[in-house]
CSV table of C-alpha atoms and ligand atoms in Angstrom, one decimal:
chain,number,residue,atom,x,y,z
B,1,MET,CA,68.6,119.5,97.2
B,2,ASN,CA,66.9,117.8,100.1
B,3,PRO,CA,64.0,119.7,101.7
B,4,VAL,CA,64.6,118.2,105.2
B,5,ALA,CA,68.3,119.1,105.3
B,6,ASP,CA,67.6,122.5,103.9
B,7,LYS,CA,65.3,123.5,106.7
B,8,THR,CA,67.9,122.8,109.3
B,9,LYS,CA,68.1,125.8,111.6
B,10,ILE,CA,70.1,124.2,114.4
B,11,ALA,CA,73.7,125.2,114.1
B,12,THR,CA,76.4,122.6,114.7
B,13,ARG,CA,78.3,123.5,117.9
B,14,PRO,CA,82.0,124.4,117.7
B,15,SER,CA,84.1,121.8,119.3
B,16,GLN,CA,87.6,121.6,120.7
B,17,LEU,CA,90.0,118.9,122.0
B,18,ARG,CA,90.4,118.9,125.7
B,19,CYS,CA,92.8,116.8,127.7
B,20,ILE,CA,91.1,114.5,130.3
B,21,GLY,CA,94.2,114.7,132.5
B,22,CYS,CA,95.2,118.4,132.7
B,23,GLY,CA,92.3,120.1,131.0
B,24,ALA,CA,94.6,121.6,128.3
B,25,ILE,CA,92.6,122.8,125.2
B,26,ALA,CA,94.0,122.2,121.7
B,27,ASP,CA,92.9,122.9,118.2
B,28,HIS,CA,94.6,119.8,116.9
B,29,ALA,CA,96.4,116.9,118.3
B,30,ASP,CA,99.8,115.3,117.6
B,31,GLN,CA,99.9,112.1,115.6
B,32,ASP,CA,99.6,109.9,118.7
B,33,PHE,CA,96.5,111.8,120.1
B,34,ARG,CA,98.3,112.4,123.4
B,35,CYS,CA,98.4,115.7,125.3
B,36,GLN,CA,101.8,117.4,124.9
B,37,ASN,CA,101.6,118.6,128.6
B,38,CYS,CA,100.8,115.4,130.5
B,39,GLY,CA,100.5,112.6,128.0
B,40,ASP,CA,96.8,111.8,128.7
B,41,LEU,CA,94.1,111.4,126.2
B,42,PHE,CA,91.9,114.0,124.5
B,43,GLU,CA,88.2,114.2,124.3
B,44,ILE,CA,85.9,116.3,122.1
B,45,PHE,CA,84.3,119.1,124.0
B,46,TYR,CA,81.4,121.2,122.7
B,47,LEU,CA,81.4,124.9,123.5
B,48,GLY,CA,78.3,126.1,125.2
B,49,TRP,CA,77.1,122.7,126.3
B,50,SER,CA,78.1,122.7,129.9
B,51,GLY,CA,75.4,123.0,132.6
B,52,SER,CA,75.8,126.7,133.4
B,53,ALA,CA,72.7,128.9,133.1
B,54,SER,CA,74.6,131.4,130.9
B,55,SER,CA,75.2,128.8,128.3
B,56,LYS,CA,71.6,127.7,128.2
B,57,ALA,CA,70.7,130.0,125.3
B,58,ALA,CA,73.5,128.5,123.2
B,59,ARG,CA,72.1,125.0,123.6
B,60,PRO,CA,69.9,123.5,120.9
B,61,ASP,CA,66.3,122.9,121.9
B,62,PRO,CA,65.8,119.1,122.6
B,63,ALA,CA,62.3,118.8,121.1
B,64,SER,CA,63.5,120.5,117.8
B,65,LEU,CA,66.6,118.2,117.7
B,66,LYS,CA,64.4,115.1,118.1
B,67,GLN,CA,62.1,116.2,115.4
B,68,LEU,CA,64.9,117.1,113.0
B,69,TRP,CA,66.5,113.6,113.5
B,70,LEU,CA,63.1,112.0,112.9
B,71,ASN,CA,62.5,114.0,109.7
B,72,ARG,CA,65.8,113.0,108.3
B,73,LYS,CA,64.5,109.4,108.2
B,74,SER,CA,62.5,110.3,105.1
B,75,SER,CA,65.6,111.7,103.3
B,76,PHE,CA,67.8,109.8,100.9
B,77,LEU,CA,70.9,111.9,101.3
B,78,PRO,CA,73.9,109.8,102.4
B,79,SER,CA,74.5,111.9,105.5
B,80,ASP,CA,70.9,111.4,106.5
B,81,THR,CA,70.7,107.7,105.8
B,82,SER,CA,73.8,107.1,107.9
B,83,GLY,CA,72.7,106.3,111.4
B,84,VAL,CA,75.6,108.2,112.7
B,85,TRP,CA,75.6,111.5,110.7
B,86,ARG,CA,71.8,111.7,111.1
B,87,PHE,CA,72.7,112.9,114.6
B,88,ARG,CA,75.4,115.3,113.3
B,89,GLU,CA,74.4,118.1,115.7
B,90,MET,CA,76.1,116.0,118.3
B,91,LEU,CA,79.3,115.5,116.3
B,92,PRO,CA,82.3,117.6,115.4
B,93,ALA,CA,81.6,119.3,112.1
B,94,LEU,CA,83.5,118.6,108.9
B,95,LYS,CA,84.4,121.7,106.9
B,96,THR,CA,81.8,122.9,104.5
B,97,GLY,CA,82.0,120.9,101.3
B,98,ASN,CA,83.6,117.9,102.9
B,99,GLU,CA,81.3,114.9,102.7
B,100,PRO,CA,81.6,112.1,105.2
B,101,ILE,CA,82.9,108.7,104.2
B,102,THR,CA,79.8,106.6,104.9
B,103,LEU,CA,78.6,103.0,104.4
B,104,ARG,CA,75.2,103.8,105.9
B,105,GLU,CA,76.5,102.6,109.4
B,106,GLY,CA,74.3,102.7,112.5
B,107,ASN,CA,70.6,102.1,112.0
B,108,THR,CA,71.0,99.0,114.1
B,109,PRO,CA,68.1,97.0,115.5
B,110,LEU,CA,66.9,96.7,119.1
B,111,TYR,CA,65.8,93.2,119.8
B,112,ASP,CA,64.0,91.6,122.7
B,113,LEU,CA,65.7,88.4,124.1
B,114,PRO,CA,63.0,86.4,125.9
B,115,GLY,CA,65.1,83.3,126.4
B,116,CYS,CA,68.0,85.2,127.7
B,117,ALA,CA,65.7,87.1,130.0
B,118,ARG,CA,64.6,83.8,131.5
B,119,ALA,CA,68.2,82.6,131.8
B,120,ALA,CA,69.2,85.8,133.6
B,121,GLY,CA,66.1,85.8,135.9
B,122,VAL,CA,64.8,89.2,134.7
B,123,ASN,CA,61.3,90.1,133.4
B,124,ALA,CA,62.5,91.4,130.0
B,125,LEU,CA,65.7,92.1,128.2
B,126,LEU,CA,66.7,94.2,125.2
B,127,ALA,CA,69.8,94.1,123.0
B,128,LYS,CA,71.0,96.8,120.7
B,129,HIS,CA,72.9,94.9,118.1
B,130,GLN,CA,75.8,96.8,116.8
B,131,GLY,CA,77.0,93.7,115.0
B,132,MET,CA,74.4,94.7,112.3
B,133,ASN,CA,76.7,97.4,111.0
B,134,PRO,CA,78.3,97.3,107.5
B,135,THR,CA,81.4,95.4,108.5
B,136,ALA,CA,79.5,93.6,111.3
B,137,SER,CA,80.8,95.3,114.4
B,138,PHE,CA,80.2,98.6,116.3
B,139,LYS,CA,83.5,100.0,115.1
B,140,ASP,CA,81.8,101.3,111.9
B,141,THR,CA,80.0,104.0,113.8
B,142,GLY,CA,83.3,105.5,115.0
B,143,MET,CA,85.2,104.8,111.8
B,144,THR,CA,82.9,106.9,109.6
B,145,VAL,CA,83.7,109.9,111.7
B,146,ALA,CA,87.4,109.4,112.3
B,147,ALA,CA,88.1,108.3,108.7
B,148,SER,CA,86.3,111.4,107.4
B,149,PHE,CA,88.5,113.6,109.6
B,150,ALA,CA,91.6,111.7,108.3
B,151,ARG,CA,90.6,112.4,104.7
B,152,GLN,CA,89.9,116.1,105.6
B,153,GLY,CA,93.4,116.3,107.1
B,154,GLY,CA,94.9,115.1,103.8
B,155,PHE,CA,96.3,111.8,105.0
B,156,ARG,CA,97.2,109.2,102.5
B,157,TRP,CA,97.7,106.5,105.1
B,158,VAL,CA,95.6,105.4,108.1
B,159,ALA,CA,96.6,102.7,110.6
B,160,CYS,CA,95.4,100.8,113.6
B,161,ALA,CA,96.5,98.0,116.0
B,162,SER,CA,93.5,95.7,116.4
B,163,THR,CA,92.0,92.5,117.8
B,164,GLY,CA,90.3,92.3,114.4
B,165,ASN,CA,87.2,94.4,114.3
B,166,THR,CA,88.8,97.9,114.2
B,167,SER,CA,91.0,96.7,111.4
B,168,ALA,CA,88.1,95.3,109.4
B,169,SER,CA,86.2,98.5,109.8
B,170,MET,CA,89.2,100.8,109.1
B,171,ALA,CA,90.2,98.9,106.0
B,172,ALA,CA,86.6,99.3,104.6
B,173,TYR,CA,86.3,103.0,105.3
B,174,ALA,CA,89.9,103.7,104.1
B,175,ALA,CA,89.0,102.0,100.8
B,176,ARG,CA,85.8,103.9,100.5
B,177,GLY,CA,87.6,107.1,101.2
B,178,GLY,CA,90.5,106.5,98.8
B,179,MET,CA,93.1,106.1,101.5
B,180,ARG,CA,95.6,103.3,102.1
B,181,SER,CA,95.4,101.4,105.4
B,182,LEU,CA,98.0,99.6,107.6
B,183,VAL,CA,96.8,97.0,110.0
B,184,LEU,CA,98.8,95.6,112.9
B,185,ILE,CA,97.3,92.5,114.4
B,186,PRO,CA,98.6,89.9,116.9
B,187,GLU,CA,99.6,86.8,114.9
B,188,GLY,CA,97.3,83.8,115.5
B,189,LYS,CA,95.2,85.6,118.0
B,190,ILE,CA,92.3,87.0,115.9
B,191,SER,CA,89.5,85.2,114.2
B,192,TRP,CA,89.8,84.3,110.5
B,193,GLY,CA,86.6,86.1,109.6
B,194,LYS,CA,88.0,89.4,110.8
B,195,LEU,CA,91.4,88.8,109.2
B,196,SER,CA,89.8,88.0,105.9
B,197,GLN,CA,87.8,91.2,105.9
B,198,SER,CA,90.9,93.4,106.2
B,199,LEU,CA,92.5,91.5,103.3
B,200,ASP,CA,89.4,91.9,101.1
B,201,TYR,CA,89.1,95.6,101.8
B,202,GLY,CA,92.7,96.0,100.7
B,203,ALA,CA,94.6,96.8,103.9
B,204,VAL,CA,98.3,96.2,104.2
B,205,THR,CA,97.9,93.6,107.0
B,206,CYS,CA,100.9,92.8,109.3
B,207,GLN,CA,100.6,89.9,111.7
B,208,LEU,CA,103.1,90.8,114.5
B,209,ARG,CA,104.5,88.2,116.8
B,210,THR,CA,103.1,89.7,119.9
B,211,ASP,CA,99.7,90.4,121.5
B,212,PHE,CA,97.3,93.4,121.0
B,213,ASP,CA,99.1,95.5,123.6
B,214,GLY,CA,102.4,94.8,121.8
B,215,CYS,CA,100.9,95.9,118.5
B,216,VAL,CA,99.7,99.2,120.1
B,217,LYS,CA,103.3,99.9,121.3
B,218,VAL,CA,104.8,99.4,117.9
B,219,LEU,CA,102.1,101.5,116.2
B,220,SER,CA,102.5,104.4,118.6
B,221,ASP,CA,106.1,104.7,117.5
B,222,VAL,CA,105.3,104.2,113.8
B,223,VAL,CA,102.9,107.2,113.8
B,224,LYS,CA,105.5,109.4,115.4
B,225,ARG,CA,107.9,108.7,112.5
B,226,MET,CA,105.6,108.5,109.5
B,227,PRO,CA,102.7,110.7,108.4
B,228,VAL,CA,100.1,108.1,109.2
B,229,TYR,CA,96.7,108.9,110.8
B,230,LEU,CA,96.0,106.7,113.9
B,231,LEU,CA,92.6,105.2,114.0
B,232,ASN,CA,92.7,103.4,117.3
B,233,SER,CA,90.2,104.5,119.9
B,234,VAL,CA,92.7,106.9,121.5
B,235,ASN,CA,91.5,109.0,118.5
B,236,PRO,CA,88.6,111.0,120.1
B,237,TYR,CA,86.8,111.4,116.7
B,238,ARG,CA,86.2,107.6,116.7
B,239,LEU,CA,84.5,107.8,120.1
B,240,GLU,CA,82.3,110.7,118.9
B,241,GLY,CA,80.9,108.4,116.2
B,242,GLN,CA,80.6,105.4,118.5
B,243,LYS,CA,78.5,107.4,121.0
B,244,THR,CA,75.7,107.8,118.5
B,245,ALA,CA,74.6,104.2,119.2
B,246,ALA,CA,73.3,105.5,122.5
B,247,ILE,CA,71.4,108.4,120.9
B,248,GLU,CA,69.8,106.0,118.4
B,249,LEU,CA,69.0,103.6,121.3
B,250,LEU,CA,67.3,106.4,123.2
B,251,GLU,CA,65.3,107.4,120.1
B,252,GLN,CA,64.2,103.7,119.7
B,253,LEU,CA,63.1,103.8,123.4
B,254,GLY,CA,61.0,106.9,122.9
B,255,TRP,CA,63.6,108.9,124.9
B,256,GLU,CA,62.8,106.9,128.1
B,257,ALA,CA,66.2,106.0,129.6
B,258,PRO,CA,66.5,102.3,130.6
B,259,ASP,CA,67.7,101.5,134.1
B,260,HIS,CA,70.8,99.7,132.9
B,261,LEU,CA,73.1,99.6,129.9
B,262,ILE,CA,75.6,96.8,129.9
B,263,VAL,CA,78.7,96.9,127.7
B,264,PRO,CA,81.7,94.7,127.1
B,265,GLY,CA,85.1,96.2,128.1
B,266,GLY,CA,88.3,95.7,126.1
B,267,ASN,CA,90.3,98.8,125.3
B,268,LEU,CA,87.4,100.7,127.0
B,269,GLY,CA,86.7,103.1,124.2
B,270,ASN,CA,83.2,102.0,123.6
B,271,SER,CA,82.0,102.3,127.2
B,272,SER,CA,83.6,105.7,127.4
B,273,ALA,CA,81.9,106.9,124.2
B,274,LEU,CA,78.4,105.6,125.3
B,275,GLY,CA,78.8,107.1,128.8
B,276,LYS,CA,80.0,110.5,127.4
B,277,VAL,CA,76.9,110.9,125.3
B,278,LEU,CA,74.5,109.8,128.1
B,279,VAL,CA,75.8,112.7,130.1
B,280,GLU,CA,75.6,115.0,127.1
B,281,MET,CA,72.0,114.0,126.4
B,282,LYS,CA,71.1,114.7,130.0
B,283,ASP,CA,72.8,118.1,129.9
B,284,LEU,CA,70.9,119.0,126.7
B,285,GLY,CA,67.6,117.8,128.1
B,286,LEU,CA,67.2,115.0,125.6
B,287,ILE,CA,66.7,112.6,128.5
B,288,THR,CA,65.8,113.3,132.1
B,289,ARG,CA,67.8,110.6,133.9
B,290,LEU,CA,70.9,108.5,133.3
B,291,PRO,CA,71.0,104.8,132.9
B,292,LYS,CA,73.6,103.0,135.0
B,293,LEU,CA,76.4,102.0,132.6
B,294,SER,CA,78.2,98.8,133.6
B,295,VAL,CA,81.3,97.3,132.0
B,296,ILE,CA,81.9,93.6,131.8
B,297,GLN,CA,85.3,92.0,131.2
B,298,ALA,CA,86.5,88.4,130.7
B,299,GLU,CA,88.2,87.0,133.8
B,300,GLY,CA,91.4,86.5,131.8
B,301,ALA,CA,91.5,90.1,130.5
B,302,ASN,CA,90.2,92.0,133.6
B,303,PRO,CA,92.6,94.9,134.3
B,304,PHE,CA,89.7,97.4,134.7
B,305,VAL,CA,87.8,95.2,137.1
B,306,ARG,CA,91.0,94.7,139.1
B,307,SER,CA,91.8,98.4,139.1
B,308,ILE,CA,88.4,99.2,140.6
B,309,ARG,CA,88.3,96.3,143.1
B,310,GLU,CA,91.9,96.4,144.2
B,311,HIS,CA,92.9,100.1,143.7
B,312,GLU,CA,89.6,102.0,143.8
B,313,GLY,CA,90.3,103.1,140.2
B,314,LYS,CA,93.3,105.1,141.2
B,315,THR,CA,95.8,103.1,139.1
B,316,LEU,CA,95.5,100.4,136.5
B,317,THR,CA,98.1,97.6,136.4
B,318,PRO,CA,98.3,95.9,133.0
B,319,VAL,CA,97.7,92.2,132.9
B,320,GLU,CA,98.8,89.5,130.5
B,321,ALA,CA,95.4,89.0,128.8
B,322,ASP,CA,94.1,85.6,127.8
B,323,THR,CA,90.5,84.8,126.7
B,324,LEU,CA,88.8,82.9,123.9
B,325,ALA,CA,86.8,86.1,123.4
B,326,THR,CA,89.7,87.4,121.3
B,327,ALA,CA,88.2,90.8,120.6
B,328,ILE,CA,88.7,91.8,124.2
B,329,ARG,CA,92.0,90.0,124.8
B,330,ILE,CA,93.5,93.3,126.0
B,331,GLY,CA,95.7,93.8,129.1
B,332,ASN,CA,96.4,97.5,129.1
B,333,PRO,CA,93.3,99.4,128.1
B,334,ALA,CA,94.0,102.9,126.7
B,335,SER,CA,90.7,104.5,127.7
B,336,TRP,CA,90.4,103.2,131.3
B,337,LYS,CA,90.3,106.7,132.9
B,338,LYS,CA,87.5,107.8,130.6
B,339,ALA,CA,85.6,104.6,131.3
B,340,LEU,CA,86.0,105.1,135.0
B,341,ARG,CA,84.7,108.6,134.8
B,342,VAL,CA,81.5,107.6,133.0
B,343,MET,CA,80.9,104.6,135.1
B,344,GLU,CA,81.0,106.8,138.2
B,345,ALA,CA,78.9,109.6,136.6
B,346,THR,CA,76.2,107.0,135.8
B,347,ALA,CA,76.5,105.0,139.0
B,348,GLY,CA,77.3,101.9,137.1
B,349,THR,CA,79.6,99.0,138.1
B,350,VAL,CA,82.1,96.5,136.7
B,351,GLU,CA,81.9,92.7,136.6
B,352,GLN,CA,84.0,89.8,135.3
B,353,VAL,CA,82.9,86.5,133.8
B,354,SER,CA,84.5,83.2,133.2
B,355,GLU,CA,85.2,81.5,129.8
B,356,VAL,CA,82.5,79.0,130.3
B,357,GLU,CA,80.0,81.7,131.3
B,358,ILE,CA,80.8,83.5,128.1
B,359,ALA,CA,80.3,80.4,125.9
B,360,LEU,CA,77.0,79.6,127.6
B,361,ALA,CA,75.7,83.2,127.2
B,362,LYS,CA,76.7,83.3,123.6
B,363,ALA,CA,74.7,80.1,122.9
B,364,GLU,CA,71.7,81.5,124.7
B,365,ILE,CA,71.8,84.7,122.6
B,366,GLY,CA,72.0,82.4,119.5
B,367,ALA,CA,69.1,80.4,120.7
B,368,ASP,CA,67.0,83.6,120.8
B,369,GLY,CA,67.6,83.8,117.0
B,370,VAL,CA,69.9,86.8,117.3
B,371,GLY,CA,73.5,85.6,117.8
B,372,CYS,CA,76.7,87.5,118.5
B,373,GLU,CA,80.4,87.1,118.7
B,374,PRO,CA,82.0,85.9,122.0
B,375,ALA,CA,83.1,89.3,123.3
B,376,SER,CA,79.5,90.6,123.0
B,377,ALA,CA,78.2,87.7,125.1
B,378,VAL,CA,80.0,88.9,128.2
B,379,THR,CA,77.1,91.3,128.6
B,380,LEU,CA,74.6,88.6,129.2
B,381,ALA,CA,77.0,86.6,131.4
B,382,GLY,CA,77.7,89.7,133.4
B,383,LEU,CA,74.0,90.5,133.7
B,384,LYS,CA,73.4,87.1,135.4
B,385,THR,CA,76.0,88.0,138.0
B,386,LEU,CA,74.7,91.5,138.5
B,387,VAL,CA,71.2,90.1,139.1
B,388,LYS,CA,72.5,87.5,141.6
B,389,LYS,CA,74.3,90.3,143.4
B,390,GLY,CA,71.2,92.5,143.5
B,391,PHE,CA,72.7,95.3,141.5
B,392,VAL,CA,70.1,94.7,138.7
B,393,LYS,CA,66.5,94.1,139.8
B,394,PRO,CA,64.4,91.7,137.7
B,395,VAL,CA,61.8,94.4,137.1
B,396,GLU,CA,64.2,97.0,135.8
B,397,ASN,CA,64.7,97.9,132.1
B,398,ILE,CA,67.9,96.5,130.8
B,399,VAL,CA,69.7,96.9,127.5
B,400,LEU,CA,72.7,94.9,126.4
B,401,ILE,CA,75.1,96.3,123.8
B,402,LEU,CA,76.0,93.5,121.4
B,403,THR,CA,79.1,94.6,119.7
B,404,GLY,CA,79.9,92.0,117.0
B,405,HIS,CA,78.0,89.7,114.6
B,406,VAL,CA,77.8,85.9,115.1
B,407,LEU,CA,79.6,85.3,111.8
B,408,LYS,CA,82.7,87.1,113.1
B,409,ASP,CA,84.1,84.0,114.8
B,410,PRO,CA,82.5,80.8,113.4
B,411,GLU,CA,85.4,78.7,114.7
B,412,PHE,CA,84.4,79.5,118.3
B,413,THR,CA,80.8,78.6,117.5
B,414,LEU,CA,81.6,75.4,115.7
B,415,LYS,CA,84.0,74.2,118.5
B,416,PHE,CA,81.4,75.1,121.1
B,417,HIS,CA,78.6,73.0,119.5
B,418,ARG,CA,80.9,70.1,118.7
B,419,GLY,CA,81.9,70.1,122.4
B,420,ASP,CA,85.6,70.7,121.9
B,421,LEU,CA,86.0,74.4,122.7
B,422,PHE,CA,87.5,73.7,126.1
B,423,GLN,CA,89.0,70.3,125.4
B,424,GLY,CA,92.4,69.9,127.1
B,425,THR,CA,92.0,73.3,128.9
B,426,ARG,CA,91.6,73.9,132.7
B,427,HIS,CA,87.9,74.8,131.9
B,428,GLU,CA,87.1,71.2,130.8
B,429,GLY,CA,85.4,70.3,134.0
B,430,ASP,CA,83.2,73.4,134.2
B,431,ALA,CA,82.3,73.0,130.6
B,432,ARG,CA,80.4,69.7,131.2
B,433,GLY,CA,77.3,71.8,132.2
B,434,LEU,CA,77.1,73.2,128.6
B,435,ALA,CA,75.9,70.0,127.0
B,436,SER,CA,72.2,71.2,126.9
B,437,GLN,CA,73.1,74.2,124.8
B,438,GLN,CA,75.3,72.2,122.3
B,439,ARG,CA,73.8,71.5,118.9
B,440,ALA,CA,76.4,69.6,116.9
B,441,PRO,CA,75.8,68.9,113.2
B,442,ILE,CA,74.5,65.4,112.5
B,443,VAL,CA,76.1,63.4,109.7
B,444,LEU,CA,73.6,61.0,108.0
B,445,ASP,CA,73.3,58.9,104.9
B,446,ALA,CA,71.3,60.6,102.2
B,447,SER,CA,68.1,58.8,103.2
B,448,VAL,CA,64.6,60.1,103.8
B,449,ASP,CA,64.1,57.5,106.6
B,450,ALA,CA,67.3,58.6,108.4
B,451,VAL,CA,66.2,62.3,108.3
B,452,ILE,CA,62.7,61.4,109.5
B,453,ARG,CA,64.0,59.2,112.3
B,454,THR,CA,66.2,62.1,113.5
B,455,LEU,CA,63.2,64.5,113.5
B,456,GLU,CA,61.2,62.0,115.5
B,457,GLN,CA,64.0,61.6,118.0
B,458,PHE,CA,64.2,65.3,118.6
B,459,ASP,CA,60.4,65.6,118.9
B,460,ARG,CA,60.4,62.8,121.5
B,461,ALA,CA,63.2,64.5,123.4
B,462,ALA,CA,61.4,67.9,123.3
B,463,SER,CA,58.1,66.4,124.6
B,464,GLN,CA,59.9,64.7,127.5
B,465,LYS,CA,61.4,68.1,128.7
T,501,F0G,N1,83.4,93.8,121.5
T,501,F0G,C1,84.0,93.6,120.3
T,501,F0G,C2,83.3,92.7,119.3
T,501,F0G,C3,85.2,94.2,120.0
T,501,F0G,O1,85.8,94.1,118.8
T,501,F0G,C4,85.8,95.1,121.0
T,501,F0G,C5,87.1,95.7,120.8
T,501,F0G,C6,85.1,95.2,122.2
T,501,F0G,C7,83.9,94.6,122.4
T,501,F0G,C8,85.6,96.1,123.3
T,501,F0G,O2,85.4,97.4,123.0
T,501,F0G,O3,87.8,98.1,123.2
T,501,F0G,O4,86.0,99.8,123.1
T,501,F0G,O5,86.3,98.4,125.1
T,501,F0G,N2,87.8,95.5,119.8
T,501,F0G,C9,89.0,96.3,119.4
T,501,F0G,C10,89.5,95.9,118.0
T,501,F0G,C11,90.0,96.4,120.4
T,501,F0G,O6,90.7,96.1,117.7
T,501,F0G,O7,88.7,95.5,117.2
T,501,F0G,P1,86.4,98.5,123.6
């Protein structure tokens, strides 16, 4: 028995599913996680957490919560060493006796990025690196929760449509939890690293001749006909897990909210999750003010940006998505209404960035010794634009959420440094400016002199800068 866990006096809050469209409350959702009344998405809602004075007594005391979470850092219990379940008072509770499926996800570092700060024209810049999770993306924080609920529900099969990271994560957690997994991915449009992960973790991996949005369509019919548990981010349990990244971040910042949180936007689950918990933390008194949460999309996959700029967020018209940041090659994001709501609640904004801007930002994050996959780099590229537009001030505190590890897409990185990422594309002209960031491998004879000459050449070049 663990003394820390034993002393826990703070009760887990009862939670319900609430439709974001019509407000209907449900104890459980259908296989497709859509409201039966209006077809909209559900969110998890904690009873007694709203702002009314009458519910104040039911709310956990913020100082005790912070202390409890800190104490768990000295525990060796799986649910305490998980950087998600350590914050379990903020999560829906599993039934007594049901242990979570955990790979010790979360616990991700907060890095400073001095070179990137200079490139963006700000005084300082931090990055919360969610690529440092067990399967190397932020998806693990959500998957531990949703996969645990799938197992509790008695499902033998779990499934997702994916641009590669959800599938890698789902396959791993299904394997750990003794469930089978079905992956639908767009053929030829995800990185090999991600595909190889889902094969290794034992998923049944189907490459469909369509894009991500097409995979989602097929899967939503499959789950209606088969007893398969859907693990896409329409599953609100996933978002509950993903939100813990923001709790961990605030703890790392001594519970001082930054001015800005900048997040990549694809299917818009992650921004929704992080924004939801910012509001919850403010309601509970864990933080005193909200950071502005801003969402960045690739120009070629920008339906959310267009919805806000062209339709004031009233409707979203799907686009045919195209970007080399394949993780966010999504034209019809499921969670756009949730993302809109949190963006408005936190007074954030949206921005879009070009392919060349993404590639440059990724190399800059690499040059700070951190690295990330292309989709994560939209955050730095977007920040540069937000600074130029005056939305972000150079003196403000800014945190980028980096969502995937640099090794997720080595093909992109190699092509970038060899100078052929944009060869034969309409971006070729713009890409000429990237030369100073390109560090192609050098092929030499196996000679000491040749290596020393190369070193000297680089030294001379550096001293002339
Ligand atoms: N960054 C990375 C590395 C991703 O894999 C994703 C989404 C996003 C950002 C966008 O997050 O969808 O919550 O807005 N990847 C999904 C997948 C779609 O299938 O792996 P979002």
